[in-house]
mmCIF file of C-alpha atoms in Angstrom:
data_model
loop_
_atom_site.group_PDB
_atom_site.id
_atom_site.type_symbol
_atom_site.label_atom_id
_atom_site.label_comp_id
_atom_site.label_asym_id
_atom_site.label_seq_id
_atom_site.Cartn_x
_atom_site.Cartn_y
_atom_site.Cartn_z
ATOM 1 C CA UNK A 224 -124.216 -0.577 -33.496
ATOM 2 C CA UNK A 225 -123.329 -0.208 -29.740
ATOM 3 C CA UNK A 226 -120.845 2.523 -28.823
ATOM 4 C CA UNK A 227 -117.442 1.286 -27.861
ATOM 5 C CA UNK A 228 -116.106 2.367 -24.518
ATOM 6 C CA UNK A 229 -112.939 4.522 -25.167
ATOM 7 C CA UNK A 230 -109.758 2.852 -23.775
ATOM 8 C CA UNK A 231 -107.451 5.255 -21.821
ATOM 9 C CA UNK A 232 -103.996 5.394 -23.161
ATOM 10 C CA UNK A 233 -100.745 6.717 -21.531
ATOM 11 C CA UNK A 234 -98.916 9.651 -23.001
ATOM 12 C CA UNK A 235 -95.888 8.680 -24.951
ATOM 13 C CA UNK A 236 -94.019 11.713 -23.904
ATOM 14 C CA UNK A 237 -90.635 11.407 -22.263
ATOM 15 C CA UNK A 238 -91.138 10.739 -18.522
ATOM 16 C CA UNK A 239 -94.725 12.041 -18.788
ATOM 17 C CA UNK A 240 -97.224 10.409 -16.316
ATOM 18 C CA UNK A 241 -100.392 12.045 -18.001
ATOM 19 C CA UNK A 242 -103.140 10.352 -19.914
ATOM 20 C CA UNK A 243 -102.794 10.752 -23.650
ATOM 21 C CA UNK A 244 -104.929 13.111 -25.614
ATOM 22 C CA UNK A 245 -105.802 13.108 -29.334
ATOM 23 C CA UNK A 246 -102.493 14.460 -30.615
ATOM 24 C CA UNK A 247 -100.597 11.940 -32.566
ATOM 25 C CA UNK A 248 -97.040 11.986 -34.004
ATOM 26 C CA UNK A 249 -97.389 12.635 -37.764
ATOM 27 C CA UNK A 250 -94.078 10.574 -38.581
ATOM 28 C CA UNK A 251 -95.538 7.522 -36.691
ATOM 29 C CA UNK A 252 -98.697 7.876 -38.573
ATOM 30 C CA UNK A 253 -96.834 7.729 -41.829
ATOM 31 C CA UNK A 254 -95.000 4.476 -40.819
ATOM 32 C CA UNK A 255 -98.041 2.797 -39.461
ATOM 33 C CA UNK A 256 -97.389 3.407 -35.880
ATOM 34 C CA UNK A 257 -99.617 4.998 -33.149
ATOM 35 C CA UNK A 258 -97.948 7.477 -30.771
ATOM 36 C CA UNK A 259 -100.280 9.800 -28.723
ATOM 37 C CA UNK A 260 -99.374 12.680 -26.544
ATOM 38 C CA UNK A 261 -101.126 14.634 -23.903
ATOM 39 C CA UNK A 262 -100.188 18.094 -25.342
ATOM 40 C CA UNK A 263 -98.191 19.997 -28.040
ATOM 41 C CA UNK A 264 -95.635 20.954 -25.400
ATOM 42 C CA UNK A 265 -95.114 17.412 -24.294
ATOM 43 C CA UNK A 266 -94.676 16.180 -27.814
ATOM 44 C CA UNK A 267 -92.264 19.044 -28.535
ATOM 45 C CA UNK A 268 -90.146 18.253 -25.443
ATOM 46 C CA UNK A 269 -89.988 14.569 -26.440
ATOM 47 C CA UNK A 270 -89.112 15.276 -30.070
ATOM 48 C CA UNK A 271 -86.190 17.688 -29.462
ATOM 49 C CA UNK A 272 -84.933 16.122 -26.380
ATOM 50 C CA UNK A 273 -85.500 18.906 -23.831
ATOM 51 C CA UNK A 274 -85.713 16.522 -20.858
ATOM 52 C CA UNK A 275 -82.964 14.055 -21.745
ATOM 53 C CA UNK A 276 -79.894 14.201 -23.954
ATOM 54 C CA UNK A 277 -81.239 11.258 -26.078
ATOM 55 C CA UNK A 278 -83.981 11.913 -28.530
ATOM 56 C CA UNK A 279 -86.124 8.987 -27.160
ATOM 57 C CA UNK A 280 -89.146 9.278 -29.402
ATOM 58 C CA UNK A 281 -86.775 9.020 -32.428
ATOM 59 C CA UNK A 282 -86.161 5.353 -31.596
ATOM 60 C CA UNK A 283 -89.663 4.459 -32.650
ATOM 61 C CA UNK A 284 -88.954 5.932 -36.142
ATOM 62 C CA UNK A 285 -85.604 4.294 -36.379
ATOM 63 C CA UNK A 286 -86.951 0.898 -35.565
ATOM 64 C CA UNK A 287 -89.708 1.260 -38.133
ATOM 65 C CA UNK A 288 -87.730 2.811 -41.027
ATOM 66 C CA UNK A 289 -84.254 1.556 -40.502
ATOM 67 C CA UNK A 290 -82.896 4.993 -40.902
ATOM 68 C CA UNK A 291 -81.156 7.258 -38.414
ATOM 69 C CA UNK A 292 -82.175 10.906 -38.265
ATOM 70 C CA UNK A 293 -79.208 13.202 -38.421
ATOM 71 C CA UNK A 294 -77.735 16.382 -39.573
ATOM 72 C CA UNK A 295 -76.013 15.628 -42.962
ATOM 73 C CA UNK A 296 -73.658 18.644 -42.699
ATOM 74 C CA UNK A 297 -72.182 18.462 -39.143
ATOM 75 C CA UNK A 298 -69.164 20.605 -40.030
ATOM 76 C CA UNK A 299 -71.039 23.280 -41.941
ATOM 77 C CA UNK A 300 -71.033 26.765 -40.299
ATOM 78 C CA UNK A 301 -74.823 27.354 -39.946
ATOM 79 C CA UNK A 302 -75.971 31.009 -39.588
ATOM 80 C CA UNK A 303 -78.861 30.401 -37.414
ATOM 81 C CA UNK A 304 -80.459 27.802 -35.201
ATOM 82 C CA UNK A 305 -82.186 25.672 -38.000
ATOM 83 C CA UNK A 306 -80.721 22.345 -39.003
ATOM 84 C CA UNK A 307 -81.619 19.900 -41.688
ATOM 85 C CA UNK A 308 -82.881 16.547 -40.503
ATOM 86 C CA UNK A 309 -82.158 13.687 -42.873
ATOM 87 C CA UNK A 310 -82.547 11.103 -44.460
ATOM 88 C CA UNK A 311 -84.925 12.547 -46.926
ATOM 89 C CA UNK A 312 -88.003 10.429 -47.781
ATOM 90 C CA UNK A 313 -87.835 8.675 -51.174
ATOM 91 C CA UNK A 314 -88.895 10.587 -54.301
ATOM 92 C CA UNK A 315 -92.700 10.489 -54.539
ATOM 93 C CA UNK A 316 -93.995 8.860 -57.807
ATOM 94 C CA UNK A 317 -96.038 10.576 -60.549
ATOM 95 C CA UNK A 318 -98.735 8.538 -62.149
ATOM 96 C CA UNK A 319 -98.439 7.846 -65.886
ATOM 97 C CA UNK A 320 -101.551 9.858 -66.787
ATOM 98 C CA UNK A 321 -100.071 13.156 -65.390
ATOM 99 C CA UNK A 322 -98.589 15.345 -68.110
ATOM 100 C CA UNK A 323 -94.973 16.056 -67.176
ATOM 101 C CA UNK A 324 -92.625 18.935 -67.871
ATOM 102 C CA UNK A 325 -89.207 18.361 -69.653
ATOM 103 C CA UNK A 326 -87.145 17.918 -66.400
ATOM 104 C CA UNK A 327 -89.310 15.188 -64.894
ATOM 105 C CA UNK A 328 -86.827 12.466 -65.753
ATOM 106 C CA UNK A 329 -83.260 13.984 -65.903
ATOM 107 C CA UNK A 330 -83.738 17.348 -64.144
ATOM 108 C CA UNK A 331 -82.907 19.414 -67.182
ATOM 109 C CA UNK A 332 -85.440 22.164 -68.044
ATOM 110 C CA UNK A 333 -84.111 22.074 -71.642
ATOM 111 C CA UNK A 334 -84.804 25.702 -72.142
ATOM 112 C CA UNK A 335 -83.480 27.315 -75.253
ATOM 113 C CA UNK A 336 -81.858 30.677 -74.486
ATOM 114 C CA UNK A 337 -83.901 32.537 -77.030
ATOM 115 C CA UNK A 338 -87.144 31.242 -75.716
ATOM 116 C CA UNK A 339 -86.331 31.890 -72.131
ATOM 117 C CA UNK A 340 -85.469 35.565 -72.862
ATOM 118 C CA UNK A 341 -88.412 36.328 -74.985
ATOM 119 C CA UNK A 342 -91.241 38.389 -73.568
ATOM 120 C CA UNK A 343 -94.441 36.375 -74.258
ATOM 121 C CA UNK A 344 -97.864 37.945 -74.879
ATOM 122 C CA UNK A 345 -100.495 35.192 -74.255
ATOM 123 C CA UNK A 346 -103.626 34.888 -76.408
ATOM 124 C CA UNK A 347 -107.015 34.231 -74.827
ATOM 125 C CA UNK A 348 -106.469 30.415 -74.759
ATOM 126 C CA UNK A 349 -103.177 30.918 -73.100
ATOM 127 C CA UNK A 350 -104.589 33.400 -70.537
ATOM 128 C CA UNK A 351 -107.435 30.876 -69.748
ATOM 129 C CA UNK A 352 -104.960 28.165 -69.224
ATOM 130 C CA UNK A 353 -103.008 30.327 -66.829
ATOM 131 C CA UNK A 354 -106.116 31.180 -64.985
ATOM 132 C CA UNK A 355 -106.887 27.513 -64.514
ATOM 133 C CA UNK A 356 -103.406 26.373 -63.375
ATOM 134 C CA UNK A 357 -103.138 29.355 -60.993
ATOM 135 C CA UNK A 358 -106.428 28.658 -59.418
ATOM 136 C CA UNK A 359 -105.285 25.012 -58.833
ATOM 137 C CA UNK A 360 -102.096 26.312 -57.370
ATOM 138 C CA UNK A 361 -104.009 28.421 -54.909
ATOM 139 C CA UNK A 362 -106.189 25.395 -54.009
ATOM 140 C CA UNK A 363 -103.104 23.282 -53.299
ATOM 141 C CA UNK A 364 -101.437 25.973 -51.232
ATOM 142 C CA UNK A 365 -104.574 26.343 -49.138
ATOM 143 C CA UNK A 366 -104.695 22.507 -48.610
ATOM 144 C CA UNK A 367 -101.122 22.518 -47.262
ATOM 145 C CA UNK A 368 -101.625 25.722 -45.317
ATOM 146 C CA UNK A 369 -104.331 24.158 -43.337
ATOM 147 C CA UNK A 370 -101.938 21.516 -42.151
ATOM 148 C CA UNK A 371 -99.417 23.952 -40.703
ATOM 149 C CA UNK A 372 -99.156 23.532 -36.965
ATOM 150 C CA UNK A 373 -96.537 22.566 -34.318
ATOM 151 C CA UNK A 374 -95.563 18.930 -34.454
ATOM 152 C CA UNK A 375 -95.792 18.239 -38.141
ATOM 153 C CA UNK A 376 -92.752 17.779 -40.298
ATOM 154 C CA UNK A 377 -91.991 19.662 -43.508
ATOM 155 C CA UNK A 378 -91.885 16.309 -45.276
ATOM 156 C CA UNK A 379 -95.423 15.670 -44.194
ATOM 157 C CA UNK A 380 -96.405 19.019 -45.827
ATOM 158 C CA UNK A 381 -94.584 17.867 -48.933
ATOM 159 C CA UNK A 382 -96.614 14.716 -49.004
ATOM 160 C CA UNK A 383 -99.819 16.687 -48.635
ATOM 161 C CA UNK A 384 -98.773 18.936 -51.529
ATOM 162 C CA UNK A 385 -97.799 16.065 -53.787
ATOM 163 C CA UNK A 386 -101.068 14.237 -53.275
ATOM 164 C CA UNK A 387 -103.110 17.426 -53.784
ATOM 165 C CA UNK A 388 -101.353 18.009 -57.153
ATOM 166 C CA UNK A 389 -101.928 14.495 -58.361
ATOM 167 C CA UNK A 390 -105.765 14.802 -57.319
ATOM 168 C CA UNK A 391 -105.959 17.850 -59.665
ATOM 169 C CA UNK A 392 -104.141 16.053 -62.556
ATOM 170 C CA UNK A 393 -101.148 18.379 -62.100
ATOM 171 C CA UNK A 394 -97.424 17.886 -61.846
ATOM 172 C CA UNK A 395 -95.720 19.674 -58.939
ATOM 173 C CA UNK A 396 -93.351 21.869 -60.960
ATOM 174 C CA UNK A 397 -90.457 21.869 -58.442
ATOM 175 C CA UNK A 398 -90.153 18.067 -58.355
ATOM 176 C CA UNK A 399 -86.776 17.246 -60.014
ATOM 177 C CA UNK A 400 -86.431 20.828 -61.481
ATOM 178 C CA UNK A 401 -82.638 21.081 -61.697
ATOM 179 C CA UNK A 402 -82.697 18.013 -59.390
ATOM 180 C CA UNK A 403 -84.756 19.560 -56.559
ATOM 181 C CA UNK A 404 -85.859 16.475 -54.693
ATOM 182 C CA UNK A 405 -89.329 17.477 -53.415
ATOM 183 C CA UNK A 406 -92.793 18.804 -54.643
ATOM 184 C CA UNK A 407 -92.794 22.046 -52.627
ATOM 185 C CA UNK A 408 -90.358 24.414 -51.047
ATOM 186 C CA UNK A 409 -90.639 24.828 -47.289
ATOM 187 C CA UNK A 410 -88.530 27.733 -45.907
ATOM 188 C CA UNK A 411 -88.503 27.978 -42.092
ATOM 189 C CA UNK A 412 -87.370 31.076 -40.067
ATOM 190 C CA UNK A 413 -83.896 32.105 -41.440
ATOM 191 C CA UNK A 414 -84.445 30.262 -44.669
ATOM 192 C CA UNK A 415 -84.969 32.735 -47.446
ATOM 193 C CA UNK A 416 -86.248 30.296 -50.160
ATOM 194 C CA UNK A 417 -85.736 26.854 -51.616
ATOM 195 C CA UNK A 418 -85.956 24.990 -48.320
ATOM 196 C CA UNK A 419 -86.064 21.230 -48.877
ATOM 197 C CA UNK A 420 -88.770 19.290 -46.915
ATOM 198 C CA UNK A 421 -87.284 16.940 -44.464
ATOM 199 C CA UNK A 422 -87.929 15.317 -41.028
ATOM 200 C CA UNK A 423 -87.666 18.477 -38.990
ATOM 201 C CA UNK A 424 -90.738 19.071 -36.990
ATOM 202 C CA UNK A 425 -92.222 22.623 -37.041
ATOM 203 C CA UNK A 426 -92.128 24.175 -33.544
ATOM 204 C CA UNK A 427 -94.433 26.557 -31.846
ATOM 205 C CA UNK A 428 -92.958 29.974 -32.678
ATOM 206 C CA UNK A 429 -91.599 29.113 -36.136
ATOM 207 C CA UNK A 430 -92.715 30.931 -39.309
ATOM 208 C CA UNK A 431 -92.696 28.780 -42.499
ATOM 209 C CA UNK A 432 -92.977 29.805 -46.258
ATOM 210 C CA UNK A 433 -94.668 27.404 -48.534
ATOM 211 C CA UNK A 434 -93.885 27.831 -52.219
ATOM 212 C CA UNK A 435 -96.243 25.905 -54.509
ATOM 213 C CA UNK A 436 -96.089 25.553 -58.239
ATOM 214 C CA UNK A 437 -98.135 23.371 -60.488
ATOM 215 C CA UNK A 438 -97.870 22.300 -64.195
ATOM 216 C CA UNK A 439 -101.253 21.705 -65.790
ATOM 217 C CA UNK A 440 -102.453 21.914 -69.373
ATOM 218 C CA UNK A 441 -98.966 22.938 -70.542
ATOM 219 C CA UNK A 442 -98.812 25.912 -68.243
ATOM 220 C CA UNK A 443 -97.266 26.786 -64.793
ATOM 221 C CA UNK A 444 -98.765 28.532 -61.777
ATOM 222 C CA UNK A 445 -96.691 29.889 -59.030
ATOM 223 C CA UNK A 446 -97.589 31.100 -55.468
ATOM 224 C CA UNK A 447 -96.262 31.298 -52.044
ATOM 225 C CA UNK A 448 -97.213 32.521 -48.581
ATOM 226 C CA UNK A 449 -95.671 32.667 -45.105
ATOM 227 C CA UNK A 450 -97.551 31.197 -42.217
ATOM 228 C CA UNK A 451 -97.306 31.445 -38.447
ATOM 229 C CA UNK A 452 -96.710 28.154 -36.585
ATOM 230 C CA UNK A 453 -98.689 28.090 -33.331
ATOM 231 C CA UNK A 454 -99.614 30.824 -30.932
ATOM 232 C CA UNK A 455 -96.000 31.593 -29.905
ATOM 233 C CA UNK A 456 -95.376 32.744 -33.474
ATOM 234 C CA UNK A 457 -97.811 35.651 -33.000
ATOM 235 C CA UNK A 458 -95.205 37.818 -31.411
ATOM 236 C CA UNK A 459 -94.392 41.377 -32.395
ATOM 237 C CA UNK A 460 -91.112 40.540 -34.196
ATOM 238 C CA UNK A 461 -92.644 37.803 -36.408
ATOM 239 C CA UNK A 462 -95.828 39.738 -37.156
ATOM 240 C CA UNK A 463 -93.846 42.958 -38.053
ATOM 241 C CA UNK A 464 -91.670 40.900 -40.426
ATOM 242 C CA UNK A 465 -94.413 38.863 -41.989
ATOM 243 C CA UNK A 466 -97.032 41.691 -42.389
ATOM 244 C CA UNK A 467 -94.306 44.023 -43.686
ATOM 245 C CA UNK A 468 -93.568 41.422 -46.393
ATOM 246 C CA UNK A 469 -97.275 40.981 -47.224
ATOM 247 C CA UNK A 470 -97.676 44.691 -47.591
ATOM 248 C CA UNK A 471 -94.648 44.967 -49.855
ATOM 249 C CA UNK A 472 -96.334 42.645 -52.264
ATOM 250 C CA UNK A 473 -99.788 44.320 -52.126
ATOM 251 C CA UNK A 474 -98.229 47.747 -52.830
ATOM 252 C CA UNK A 475 -96.149 46.369 -55.754
ATOM 253 C CA UNK A 476 -99.225 44.736 -57.324
ATOM 254 C CA UNK A 477 -100.982 48.048 -57.105
ATOM 255 C CA UNK A 478 -98.546 49.479 -59.547
ATOM 256 C CA UNK A 479 -98.924 46.915 -62.231
ATOM 257 C CA UNK A 480 -100.518 48.136 -65.370
ATOM 258 C CA UNK A 481 -99.578 48.520 -69.073
ATOM 259 C CA UNK A 482 -96.460 50.683 -69.623
ATOM 260 C CA UNK A 483 -95.059 49.982 -66.087
ATOM 261 C CA UNK A 484 -91.239 49.649 -66.333
ATOM 262 C CA UNK A 485 -90.271 46.387 -64.535
ATOM 263 C CA UNK A 486 -87.525 48.123 -62.724
ATOM 264 C CA UNK A 487 -89.986 50.340 -60.910
ATOM 265 C CA UNK A 488 -91.536 47.408 -58.954
ATOM 266 C CA UNK A 489 -88.291 47.075 -56.878
ATOM 267 C CA UNK A 490 -88.477 50.747 -55.975
ATOM 268 C CA UNK A 491 -91.860 50.398 -54.534
ATOM 269 C CA UNK A 492 -90.994 47.292 -52.448
ATOM 270 C CA UNK A 493 -87.775 48.629 -51.025
ATOM 271 C CA UNK A 494 -89.096 51.949 -50.092
ATOM 272 C CA UNK A 495 -91.690 50.331 -47.914
ATOM 273 C CA UNK A 496 -89.461 47.652 -46.450
ATOM 274 C CA UNK A 497 -86.870 50.291 -45.493
ATOM 275 C CA UNK A 498 -89.584 52.396 -43.821
ATOM 276 C CA UNK A 499 -90.286 49.381 -41.646
ATOM 277 C CA UNK A 500 -86.549 48.816 -40.798
ATOM 278 C CA UNK A 501 -86.396 45.730 -42.889
ATOM 279 C CA UNK A 502 -84.065 44.781 -45.855
ATOM 280 C CA UNK A 503 -84.831 43.293 -49.311
ATOM 281 C CA UNK A 504 -83.098 40.095 -50.425
ATOM 282 C CA UNK A 505 -81.423 40.937 -53.758
ATOM 283 C CA UNK A 506 -80.118 37.501 -54.947
ATOM 284 C CA UNK A 507 -83.514 36.239 -56.083
ATOM 285 C CA UNK A 508 -86.233 37.821 -58.194
ATOM 286 C CA UNK A 509 -89.759 37.401 -59.684
ATOM 287 C CA UNK A 510 -89.908 36.077 -63.232
ATOM 288 C CA UNK A 511 -92.078 35.559 -66.181
ATOM 289 C CA UNK A 512 -94.160 32.291 -66.244
ATOM 290 C CA UNK A 513 -96.356 30.532 -68.765
ATOM 291 C CA UNK A 514 -95.448 27.439 -70.714
ATOM 292 C CA UNK A 515 -91.993 27.924 -69.152
ATOM 293 C CA UNK A 516 -91.451 27.673 -65.429
ATOM 294 C CA UNK A 517 -89.008 30.609 -65.382
ATOM 295 C CA UNK A 518 -88.571 33.098 -68.186
ATOM 296 C CA UNK A 519 -88.480 36.782 -69.104
ATOM 297 C CA UNK A 520 -89.116 39.231 -67.607
ATOM 298 C CA UNK A 521 -86.964 39.319 -64.457
ATOM 299 C CA UNK A 522 -88.629 41.164 -61.677
ATOM 300 C CA UNK A 523 -86.067 42.453 -59.139
ATOM 301 C CA UNK A 524 -87.504 43.414 -55.734
ATOM 302 C CA UNK A 525 -84.881 46.057 -54.859
ATOM 303 C CA UNK A 526 -84.533 49.679 -55.863
ATOM 304 C CA UNK A 527 -82.451 51.111 -58.584
ATOM 305 C CA UNK A 528 -82.149 47.764 -60.482
ATOM 306 C CA UNK A 529 -81.555 47.512 -64.184
ATOM 307 C CA UNK A 530 -84.421 45.265 -65.267
ATOM 308 C CA UNK A 531 -85.484 45.846 -68.871
ATOM 309 C CA UNK A 532 -88.914 45.902 -70.459
ATOM 310 C CA UNK A 533 -92.373 47.221 -69.668
ATOM 311 C CA UNK A 534 -95.622 45.471 -68.781
ATOM 312 C CA UNK A 535 -98.014 44.778 -71.678
ATOM 313 C CA UNK A 536 -101.592 43.276 -71.770
ATOM 314 C CA UNK A 537 -101.286 39.474 -71.951
ATOM 315 C CA UNK A 538 -97.948 39.088 -69.960
ATOM 316 C CA UNK A 539 -97.909 36.862 -66.956
ATOM 317 C CA UNK A 540 -95.187 37.089 -64.360
ATOM 318 C CA UNK A 541 -94.592 36.734 -60.522
ATOM 319 C CA UNK A 542 -93.779 39.251 -57.902
ATOM 320 C CA UNK A 543 -92.308 37.566 -54.803
ATOM 321 C CA UNK A 544 -90.440 39.751 -52.385
ATOM 322 C CA UNK A 545 -88.211 38.182 -49.782
ATOM 323 C CA UNK A 546 -87.705 40.484 -46.814
ATOM 324 C CA UNK A 547 -85.348 40.089 -43.962
ATOM 325 C CA UNK A 548 -85.412 41.289 -40.496
ATOM 326 C CA UNK A 549 -81.652 41.701 -40.582
ATOM 327 C CA UNK A 550 -79.048 41.406 -43.327
ATOM 328 C CA UNK A 551 -80.113 41.131 -46.913
ATOM 329 C CA UNK A 552 -77.032 38.958 -47.710
ATOM 330 C CA UNK A 553 -77.437 35.200 -48.277
ATOM 331 C CA UNK A 554 -75.596 31.936 -47.839
ATOM 332 C CA UNK A 555 -76.473 28.519 -49.277
ATOM 333 C CA UNK A 556 -76.349 25.279 -47.488
ATOM 334 C CA UNK A 557 -74.232 22.372 -48.888
ATOM 335 C CA UNK A 558 -77.518 20.886 -50.342
ATOM 336 C CA UNK A 559 -76.989 23.569 -52.997
ATOM 337 C CA UNK A 560 -80.559 24.757 -52.583
ATOM 338 C CA UNK A 561 -81.436 26.070 -49.159
ATOM 339 C CA UNK A 562 -80.592 29.844 -48.995
ATOM 340 C CA UNK A 563 -80.334 31.503 -45.614
ATOM 341 C CA UNK A 564 -79.465 34.865 -44.258
ATOM 342 C CA UNK A 565 -75.864 35.324 -43.277
ATOM 343 C CA UNK A 566 -76.756 36.646 -39.842
ATOM 344 C CA UNK A 567 -79.480 34.063 -39.083
ATOM 345 C CA UNK A 568 -82.150 36.761 -39.210
ATOM 346 C CA UNK A 569 -85.690 35.579 -40.040
ATOM 347 C CA UNK A 570 -87.172 36.220 -43.440
ATOM 348 C CA UNK A 571 -90.679 36.119 -44.982
ATOM 349 C CA UNK A 572 -91.898 35.934 -48.526
ATOM 350 C CA UNK A 573 -95.193 36.211 -50.385
ATOM 351 C CA UNK A 574 -95.793 35.567 -54.088
ATOM 352 C CA UNK A 575 -98.591 36.025 -56.688
ATOM 353 C CA UNK A 576 -98.739 35.172 -60.335
ATOM 354 C CA UNK A 577 -100.210 38.253 -62.251
ATOM 355 C CA UNK A 578 -101.809 38.741 -65.630
ATOM 356 C CA UNK A 579 -101.470 42.313 -67.152
ATOM 357 C CA UNK A 580 -104.784 43.513 -68.444
ATOM 358 C CA UNK A 581 -105.746 46.548 -70.534
ATOM 359 C CA UNK A 582 -106.143 48.763 -67.362
ATOM 360 C CA UNK A 583 -104.238 46.984 -64.617
ATOM 361 C CA UNK A 584 -103.672 43.369 -63.643
ATOM 362 C CA UNK A 585 -105.504 40.286 -62.424
ATOM 363 C CA UNK A 586 -104.047 38.401 -59.453
ATOM 364 C CA UNK A 587 -104.484 34.845 -60.884
ATOM 365 C CA UNK A 588 -103.490 33.278 -57.453
ATOM 366 C CA UNK A 589 -105.735 35.525 -55.352
ATOM 367 C CA UNK A 590 -106.782 34.351 -51.978
ATOM 368 C CA UNK A 591 -110.225 32.704 -51.653
ATOM 369 C CA UNK A 592 -112.783 33.497 -48.985
ATOM 370 C CA UNK A 593 -111.711 30.374 -46.985
ATOM 371 C CA UNK A 594 -108.043 30.498 -47.553
ATOM 372 C CA UNK A 595 -106.004 29.846 -44.438
ATOM 373 C CA UNK A 596 -103.608 32.443 -43.118
ATOM 374 C CA UNK A 597 -104.161 36.033 -44.001
ATOM 375 C CA UNK A 598 -103.205 39.382 -42.457
ATOM 376 C CA UNK A 599 -102.599 39.606 -38.663
ATOM 377 C CA UNK A 600 -102.717 42.885 -36.900
ATOM 378 C CA UNK A 601 -99.920 43.902 -34.672
ATOM 379 C CA UNK A 602 -100.586 42.874 -31.016
ATOM 380 C CA UNK A 603 -101.728 45.811 -28.720
ATOM 381 C CA UNK A 604 -99.040 45.105 -26.149
ATOM 382 C CA UNK A 605 -99.129 43.129 -22.960
ATOM 383 C CA UNK A 606 -102.568 44.288 -21.764
ATOM 384 C CA UNK A 607 -105.452 41.830 -21.577
ATOM 385 C CA UNK A 608 -106.974 42.897 -24.973
ATOM 386 C CA UNK A 609 -103.752 42.497 -26.785
ATOM 387 C CA UNK A 610 -103.336 38.965 -25.452
ATOM 388 C CA UNK A 611 -106.866 38.174 -26.610
ATOM 389 C CA UNK A 612 -106.198 39.552 -30.083
ATOM 390 C CA UNK A 613 -103.063 37.280 -30.341
ATOM 391 C CA UNK A 614 -105.110 34.207 -29.434
ATOM 392 C CA UNK A 615 -107.876 34.845 -31.934
ATOM 393 C CA UNK A 616 -106.393 32.825 -34.799
ATOM 394 C CA UNK A 617 -103.332 31.068 -36.116
ATOM 395 C CA UNK A 618 -103.413 30.710 -39.932
ATOM 396 C CA UNK A 619 -107.151 31.313 -39.875
ATOM 397 C CA UNK A 620 -107.932 28.524 -37.429
ATOM 398 C CA UNK A 621 -110.068 29.591 -34.461
ATOM 399 C CA UNK A 622 -108.516 29.130 -31.035
ATOM 400 C CA UNK A 623 -109.985 30.001 -27.597
ATOM 401 C CA UNK A 624 -113.243 30.827 -29.368
ATOM 402 C CA UNK A 625 -111.985 33.850 -31.209
ATOM 403 C CA UNK A 626 -112.803 34.778 -34.708
ATOM 404 C CA UNK A 627 -110.377 33.931 -37.584
ATOM 405 C CA UNK A 628 -108.786 36.865 -39.389
ATOM 406 C CA UNK A 629 -108.659 37.174 -43.131
#
């Protein structure tokens, strides 16, 4: 077959005279349109209307979908700069062959109180089932994490998650859980948790938490990580917050072994967070997980809590600290899900599902060798070497020829 001569295309950016590169609008791709741009910056300016008061590229989406992108809560007093962008995409279907949890139809978990408060010790079969679903949960998170970059919408990430779950014969546990409308939680910047994927585009400089949960073989797995969006996100403030949160989880996991009082986990987390001038969100906690999505024990992440019970071999639960660069108080958007800091300060979160063993614990959702993201060292300042360090990797993807960081 003879090679086809490439046809030059004009950039679709607002008032941009340049030739288009390979960057395409993800929303246009989903609706069968092709919109190419010369650079991320050009796409971003066109998307958020930096050059003109009208959001010109949005017209393409309106014409194709018949919907108008808008903020559904215009009178709500938002605490930060983030805004929801509706309408939400339709609920994604689940094939008939996928085993579904009780809430898949009506949103009701149907948990009996006695079962939800019971501390469960799993036998070997149950432990094996948890190992499998947690491994699948890690795989799905990694699939989505590789797609995090400026210019994609959180709804696009939800689509990636949903399809990855189906490919593994698993149900995305958040979908319709107490009427949550999507398959993954995407929490950007000041959002603490439970962010609903929508049509907002991730911008260079954002941080985003992806919270993934799968239901497979009658058991649930739960994991989340916070990712840097683009090179601009690799600044001292973001890195300090994200890496402090990552370390809070690591230190907490080190303490887990038979006999550990659950209340002590919060002491470890808050001690380190405070030493880094960060605060711990107190409204939400880790939880037991097995055949139930959320059950005993509760795992508070703050000090001097009153959690009951001690760790025993065969127990499975999550630790998932939410750390704020400012206030630890929260406020919920009118969607009744999205939780944000009251002062608009950014937050980060990391989560693992753990299995208590005879002499410690196994991290069932542990990172793989090729997992995207991973620890980032604090930049060395404004000198040349520090700049090079910042440019080495974003979410484990090589840029400017640097090495990715684990």
